[in-house]
Amino acid sequence: MATQTAPSAPPPLRFGQVVIGPPGSGKTTYCLGMQEFMGRLGRQVVVVNMDPANEGLPYTCAVDVAELVTLDDVMEGLKLGPNGGLLYCMEYLEANLDWLEKKLSQYRDHYFLFDCPGQVELYTHQSSVKNIFSQLSKWNIRLASVHLVDSHYCADPAKFISVLCTSLSTMLHVELPHVGCLQGGGLQGDCLQGGCLQGGLLSRSMDKDSMSRVLRSVDKANGFCFGDLEERNLQAMMSAAVGADFHFSSTLGVQERYLETPGASIEEEIMDL
């Protein structure tokens, strides 16, 4: 009588972000800041470098696609240019997903940050990256894409509309929950108030408030905030439930600065309540 083999256990549920955006938009800097920020929150974070042309990584990289294929080797061996070489590299990675699965399987209870290449056509026309993301989902990794855009594009209406169209095309092509982030300086607040780019607001200074705002948006997009992987306080639960952000301390600061209060301070009025 033939013995029956027990079915293999399904892979554990994990969560992650795929960080995309044009060259120079700050993807690697974002991964560095988010890795440090989530580490302080107690999350076990793994950064995966998906860019075969990315050298001199500032963050601790657990999985590096350069161990499998590099852009320089492809350009030299196949006599391709930078764009064609990068397309070949991603097709090569797609053909060797067993290598990636073996690398990721070592981290069963971790949160993943995928630092992706910056070539725009990878996310709007070519299908290799889309297929890789799809396979990651089949390995039970719940993903959300974080699309970084430099905020100086907001200064020109035509450029800003172009950025929105590119972001929409990317979202439809990769078929993942999408969080748009404006990178840069003083233009950020005005650009996002109208809801043109839904999601977080990120400054190059990587301050705690900006990182927290982005992380809340991503946690709602990939479903992390609805799981049981960490304790959540009332503020986080209410924010996820109604789609609003409750910033008591920020509101208190605005009231103290701009609103006149008769006699007692705001803290004293609150205590009276």
CSV table of C-alpha atoms in Angstrom, one decimal:
chain,number,residue,atom,x,y,z
A,1,MET,CA,0.0,0.0,0.0
A,2,ALA,CA,1.5,3.3,-1.1
A,3,THR,CA,2.1,5.8,1.6
A,4,GLN,CA,0.5,9.2,1.2
A,5,THR,CA,2.6,12.2,1.6
A,6,ALA,CA,1.2,14.9,3.9
A,7,PRO,CA,0.4,18.2,2.0
A,8,SER,CA,2.9,20.9,2.5
A,9,ALA,CA,2.0,23.7,4.9
A,10,PRO,CA,1.0,26.9,3.2
A,11,PRO,CA,3.5,29.8,3.6
A,12,PRO,CA,2.9,32.1,6.5
A,13,LEU,CA,1.0,35.3,6.0
A,14,ARG,CA,3.5,38.2,5.6
A,15,PHE,CA,3.2,41.9,4.6
A,16,GLY,CA,5.3,44.3,2.6
A,17,GLN,CA,5.7,47.3,0.4
A,18,VAL,CA,7.0,47.6,-3.1
A,19,VAL,CA,8.7,51.0,-3.5
A,20,ILE,CA,8.5,52.3,-7.0
A,21,GLY,CA,9.0,55.7,-8.7
A,22,PRO,CA,11.1,57.4,-11.4
A,23,PRO,CA,14.9,57.6,-11.0
A,24,GLY,CA,16.0,60.0,-8.3
A,25,SER,CA,12.7,60.1,-6.5
A,26,GLY,CA,14.2,58.8,-3.3
A,27,LYS,CA,13.3,55.1,-3.2
A,28,THR,CA,16.5,53.9,-1.5
A,29,THR,CA,16.3,56.8,0.9
A,30,TYR,CA,12.7,55.9,1.7
A,31,CYS,CA,13.6,52.3,2.4
A,32,LEU,CA,16.4,53.3,4.7
A,33,GLY,CA,14.1,55.7,6.7
A,34,MET,CA,11.2,53.2,6.8
A,35,GLN,CA,13.5,50.4,7.9
A,36,GLU,CA,14.8,52.4,10.8
A,37,PHE,CA,11.3,53.8,11.7
A,38,MET,CA,9.6,50.4,11.7
A,39,GLY,CA,12.5,48.9,13.6
A,40,ARG,CA,11.8,51.4,16.4
A,41,LEU,CA,8.2,50.2,16.4
A,42,GLY,CA,9.3,46.7,17.1
A,43,ARG,CA,8.7,45.2,13.6
A,44,GLN,CA,11.1,42.8,12.1
A,45,VAL,CA,11.9,44.4,8.7
A,46,VAL,CA,13.7,42.9,5.7
A,47,VAL,CA,14.8,45.1,2.8
A,48,VAL,CA,15.0,43.4,-0.6
A,49,ASN,CA,17.0,45.2,-3.3
A,50,MET,CA,15.3,44.5,-6.6
A,51,ASP,CA,17.4,46.9,-8.6
A,52,PRO,CA,20.4,45.2,-10.3
A,53,ALA,CA,22.0,48.6,-10.9
A,54,ASN,CA,21.8,49.7,-7.3
A,55,GLU,CA,25.2,49.9,-5.7
A,56,GLY,CA,26.5,51.2,-2.4
A,57,LEU,CA,23.2,50.5,-0.5
A,58,PRO,CA,22.9,52.6,2.6
A,59,TYR,CA,20.5,50.2,4.4
A,60,THR,CA,21.0,46.6,5.7
A,61,CYS,CA,20.1,44.5,2.7
A,62,ALA,CA,18.9,40.9,3.5
A,63,VAL,CA,18.2,39.9,-0.1
A,64,ASP,CA,20.1,41.5,-3.1
A,65,VAL,CA,19.2,40.7,-6.7
A,66,ALA,CA,22.7,41.6,-7.6
A,67,GLU,CA,23.7,38.2,-6.3
A,68,LEU,CA,21.7,36.7,-9.2
A,69,VAL,CA,22.3,39.2,-12.0
A,70,THR,CA,23.8,42.7,-12.4
A,71,LEU,CA,23.2,45.3,-15.0
A,72,ASP,CA,26.9,45.8,-15.7
A,73,ASP,CA,27.4,42.1,-16.5
A,74,VAL,CA,24.3,42.1,-18.8
A,75,MET,CA,25.4,45.2,-20.7
A,76,GLU,CA,28.9,43.9,-21.2
A,77,GLY,CA,27.9,40.3,-22.1
A,78,LEU,CA,24.9,41.0,-24.3
A,79,LYS,CA,26.0,44.4,-25.6
A,80,LEU,CA,22.8,46.1,-24.4
A,81,GLY,CA,22.2,49.7,-23.3
A,82,PRO,CA,21.1,50.6,-19.8
A,83,ASN,CA,17.3,50.4,-20.6
A,84,GLY,CA,17.5,47.1,-22.5
A,85,GLY,CA,19.9,45.7,-19.9
A,86,LEU,CA,17.5,46.5,-17.1
A,87,LEU,CA,14.6,44.9,-18.9
A,88,TYR,CA,16.6,41.8,-19.5
A,89,CYS,CA,17.6,41.7,-15.8
A,90,MET,CA,14.0,41.7,-14.7
A,91,GLU,CA,13.0,39.0,-17.2
A,92,TYR,CA,15.9,37.0,-15.9
A,93,LEU,CA,14.7,37.4,-12.3
A,94,GLU,CA,11.2,36.3,-13.4
A,95,ALA,CA,12.7,33.2,-14.9
A,96,ASN,CA,14.5,32.4,-11.7
A,97,LEU,CA,11.8,33.0,-9.1
A,98,ASP,CA,12.8,29.9,-7.3
A,99,TRP,CA,16.0,31.7,-6.3
A,100,LEU,CA,13.9,34.6,-4.9
A,101,GLU,CA,11.5,32.2,-3.1
A,102,LYS,CA,14.4,30.4,-1.4
A,103,LYS,CA,15.8,33.7,-0.2
A,104,LEU,CA,12.5,35.0,1.1
A,105,SER,CA,11.5,31.8,2.8
A,106,GLN,CA,14.2,32.4,5.4
A,107,TYR,CA,12.1,35.3,6.8
A,108,ARG,CA,8.8,33.8,8.0
A,109,ASP,CA,7.7,36.5,10.4
A,110,HIS,CA,9.1,39.6,8.8
A,111,TYR,CA,7.8,42.7,7.0
A,112,PHE,CA,9.3,43.2,3.5
A,113,LEU,CA,10.5,46.4,1.8
A,114,PHE,CA,11.1,45.9,-1.9
A,115,ASP,CA,13.4,48.6,-3.3
A,116,CYS,CA,12.5,48.5,-7.0
A,117,PRO,CA,14.2,49.9,-10.2
A,118,GLY,CA,13.2,53.3,-11.4
A,119,GLN,CA,12.6,52.6,-15.1
A,120,VAL,CA,9.0,53.7,-15.7
A,121,GLU,CA,8.2,51.3,-18.5
A,122,LEU,CA,8.7,48.4,-16.1
A,123,TYR,CA,5.4,49.4,-14.4
A,124,THR,CA,3.4,50.7,-17.4
A,125,HIS,CA,4.2,48.4,-20.4
A,126,GLN,CA,6.5,45.5,-19.6
A,127,SER,CA,5.0,42.5,-17.7
A,128,SER,CA,8.0,41.0,-15.8
A,129,VAL,CA,7.7,43.1,-12.7
A,130,LYS,CA,3.9,42.7,-12.7
A,131,ASN,CA,4.4,38.9,-12.8
A,132,ILE,CA,7.0,39.0,-10.0
A,133,PHE,CA,4.6,41.0,-7.8
A,134,SER,CA,1.8,38.5,-8.6
A,135,GLN,CA,4.0,35.6,-7.6
A,136,LEU,CA,4.9,37.3,-4.3
A,137,SER,CA,1.2,37.5,-3.6
A,138,LYS,CA,0.8,33.8,-4.3
A,139,TRP,CA,3.6,33.2,-1.7
A,140,ASN,CA,1.1,34.8,0.8
A,141,ILE,CA,2.9,38.2,1.0
A,142,ARG,CA,0.3,40.9,1.1
A,143,LEU,CA,1.7,43.9,-0.8
A,144,ALA,CA,0.9,47.6,-1.4
A,145,SER,CA,2.8,49.7,-3.8
A,146,VAL,CA,4.3,53.0,-2.6
A,147,HIS,CA,4.7,55.4,-5.6
A,148,LEU,CA,7.2,58.2,-4.9
A,149,VAL,CA,7.0,61.4,-6.9
A,150,ASP,CA,9.2,64.5,-6.5
A,151,SER,CA,7.0,67.4,-5.3
A,152,HIS,CA,8.5,69.9,-7.7
A,153,TYR,CA,6.2,68.6,-10.4
A,154,CYS,CA,3.4,70.3,-8.6
A,155,ALA,CA,4.7,73.7,-9.6
A,156,ASP,CA,3.7,73.0,-13.2
A,157,PRO,CA,0.0,71.9,-13.9
A,158,ALA,CA,1.0,70.0,-17.1
A,159,LYS,CA,3.8,68.1,-15.3
A,160,PHE,CA,1.5,67.3,-12.4
A,161,ILE,CA,-1.3,65.9,-14.7
A,162,SER,CA,1.4,63.8,-16.4
A,163,VAL,CA,2.5,62.5,-13.0
A,164,LEU,CA,-1.1,61.6,-12.1
A,165,CYS,CA,-1.6,59.8,-15.4
A,166,THR,CA,1.6,57.8,-14.9
A,167,SER,CA,0.6,56.9,-11.4
A,168,LEU,CA,-2.8,55.8,-12.6
A,169,SER,CA,-1.3,53.7,-15.4
A,170,THR,CA,1.2,52.1,-12.9
A,171,MET,CA,-1.6,51.3,-10.4
A,172,LEU,CA,-3.7,49.6,-13.1
A,173,HIS,CA,-0.8,47.7,-14.6
A,174,VAL,CA,0.8,46.2,-11.4
A,175,GLU,CA,-2.7,45.5,-9.9
A,176,LEU,CA,-1.7,46.3,-6.3
A,177,PRO,CA,-3.2,48.7,-3.7
A,178,HIS,CA,-1.5,52.0,-4.4
A,179,VAL,CA,-0.2,54.8,-2.1
A,180,GLY,CA,1.1,58.0,-3.7
A,181,CYS,CA,3.7,60.0,-1.8
A,182,LEU,CA,5.1,63.4,-2.7
A,183,GLN,CA,8.8,63.7,-1.9
A,184,GLY,CA,10.4,67.1,-1.3
A,185,GLY,CA,10.0,70.4,0.3
A,186,GLY,CA,7.5,73.2,0.9
A,187,LEU,CA,5.0,72.4,-1.9
A,188,GLN,CA,3.9,69.1,-0.3
A,189,GLY,CA,1.0,70.3,1.9
A,190,ASP,CA,-0.8,72.3,-0.7
A,191,CYS,CA,-0.5,69.5,-3.3
A,192,LEU,CA,-2.1,66.8,-1.2
A,193,GLN,CA,-4.9,68.8,0.5
A,194,GLY,CA,-7.1,68.4,-2.5
A,195,GLY,CA,-6.7,64.6,-2.5
A,196,CYS,CA,-4.9,64.6,-5.9
A,197,LEU,CA,-2.5,61.9,-4.7
A,198,GLN,CA,-4.1,59.7,-2.1
A,199,GLY,CA,-1.9,58.5,0.7
A,200,GLY,CA,1.1,59.6,2.6
A,201,LEU,CA,3.1,62.8,2.7
A,202,LEU,CA,6.8,62.3,2.9
A,203,SER,CA,9.6,64.8,3.5
A,204,ARG,CA,13.3,64.3,2.7
A,205,SER,CA,14.1,64.9,6.4
A,206,MET,CA,12.3,61.6,7.3
A,207,ASP,CA,10.6,63.1,10.3
A,208,LYS,CA,8.6,60.9,12.6
A,209,ASP,CA,5.2,62.5,11.7
A,210,SER,CA,5.7,62.1,8.0
A,211,MET,CA,6.8,58.5,8.3
A,212,SER,CA,4.0,57.6,10.6
A,213,ARG,CA,1.4,59.1,8.2
A,214,VAL,CA,2.8,57.1,5.3
A,215,LEU,CA,3.0,53.9,7.3
A,216,ARG,CA,-0.7,54.2,8.4
A,217,SER,CA,-1.8,54.6,4.8
A,218,VAL,CA,0.3,51.6,3.7
A,219,ASP,CA,-0.9,49.5,6.6
A,220,LYS,CA,-4.5,50.1,5.6
A,221,ALA,CA,-3.7,49.4,1.9
A,222,ASN,CA,-2.0,46.0,2.4
A,223,GLY,CA,-4.2,45.0,5.4
A,224,PHE,CA,-1.6,44.9,8.1
A,225,CYS,CA,-3.6,47.1,10.4
A,226,PHE,CA,-6.5,44.6,10.4
A,227,GLY,CA,-4.3,41.6,11.5
A,228,ASP,CA,-3.1,40.4,14.9
A,229,LEU,CA,0.6,41.0,14.4
A,230,GLU,CA,0.9,43.9,16.9
A,231,GLU,CA,-1.1,45.7,19.5
A,232,ARG,CA,-3.1,48.6,18.3
A,233,ASN,CA,-4.3,51.5,20.3
A,234,LEU,CA,-7.6,53.4,19.9
A,235,GLN,CA,-6.2,56.0,17.6
A,236,ALA,CA,-5.0,53.4,15.0
A,237,MET,CA,-8.2,51.5,15.1
A,238,MET,CA,-10.4,54.5,14.6
A,239,SER,CA,-8.1,55.8,11.9
A,240,ALA,CA,-8.4,52.5,10.0
A,241,ALA,CA,-12.2,52.3,10.5
A,242,VAL,CA,-13.3,55.7,9.3
A,243,GLY,CA,-10.4,56.6,7.1
A,244,ALA,CA,-9.5,59.7,9.2
A,245,ASP,CA,-6.3,60.6,11.1
A,246,PHE,CA,-6.8,61.7,14.7
A,247,HIS,CA,-3.9,64.0,15.7
A,248,PHE,CA,-4.9,65.4,19.0
A,249,SER,CA,-1.5,66.9,19.7
A,250,SER,CA,-1.3,68.5,16.3
A,251,THR,CA,-4.8,69.9,16.6
A,252,LEU,CA,-4.0,71.2,20.0
A,253,GLY,CA,-0.9,73.0,18.7
A,254,VAL,CA,-3.0,74.7,15.9
A,255,GLN,CA,-5.6,75.9,18.4
A,256,GLU,CA,-3.0,77.3,20.7
A,257,ARG,CA,-1.4,79.2,17.9
A,258,TYR,CA,-4.3,80.6,15.9
A,259,LEU,CA,-7.4,80.5,18.1
A,260,GLU,CA,-8.1,82.9,20.9
A,261,THR,CA,-9.1,81.3,24.2
A,262,PRO,CA,-10.8,83.3,26.9
A,263,GLY,CA,-8.9,83.1,30.1
A,264,ALA,CA,-8.0,79.5,30.8
A,265,SER,CA,-5.5,77.6,28.5
A,266,ILE,CA,-6.7,74.8,26.3
A,267,GLU,CA,-5.2,72.2,28.6
A,268,GLU,CA,-7.2,73.6,31.6
A,269,GLU,CA,-10.4,73.7,29.6
A,270,ILE,CA,-9.9,70.0,28.6
A,271,MET,CA,-9.3,69.1,32.2
A,272,ASP,CA,-12.5,70.8,33.2
A,273,LEU,CA,-14.4,68.6,30.7
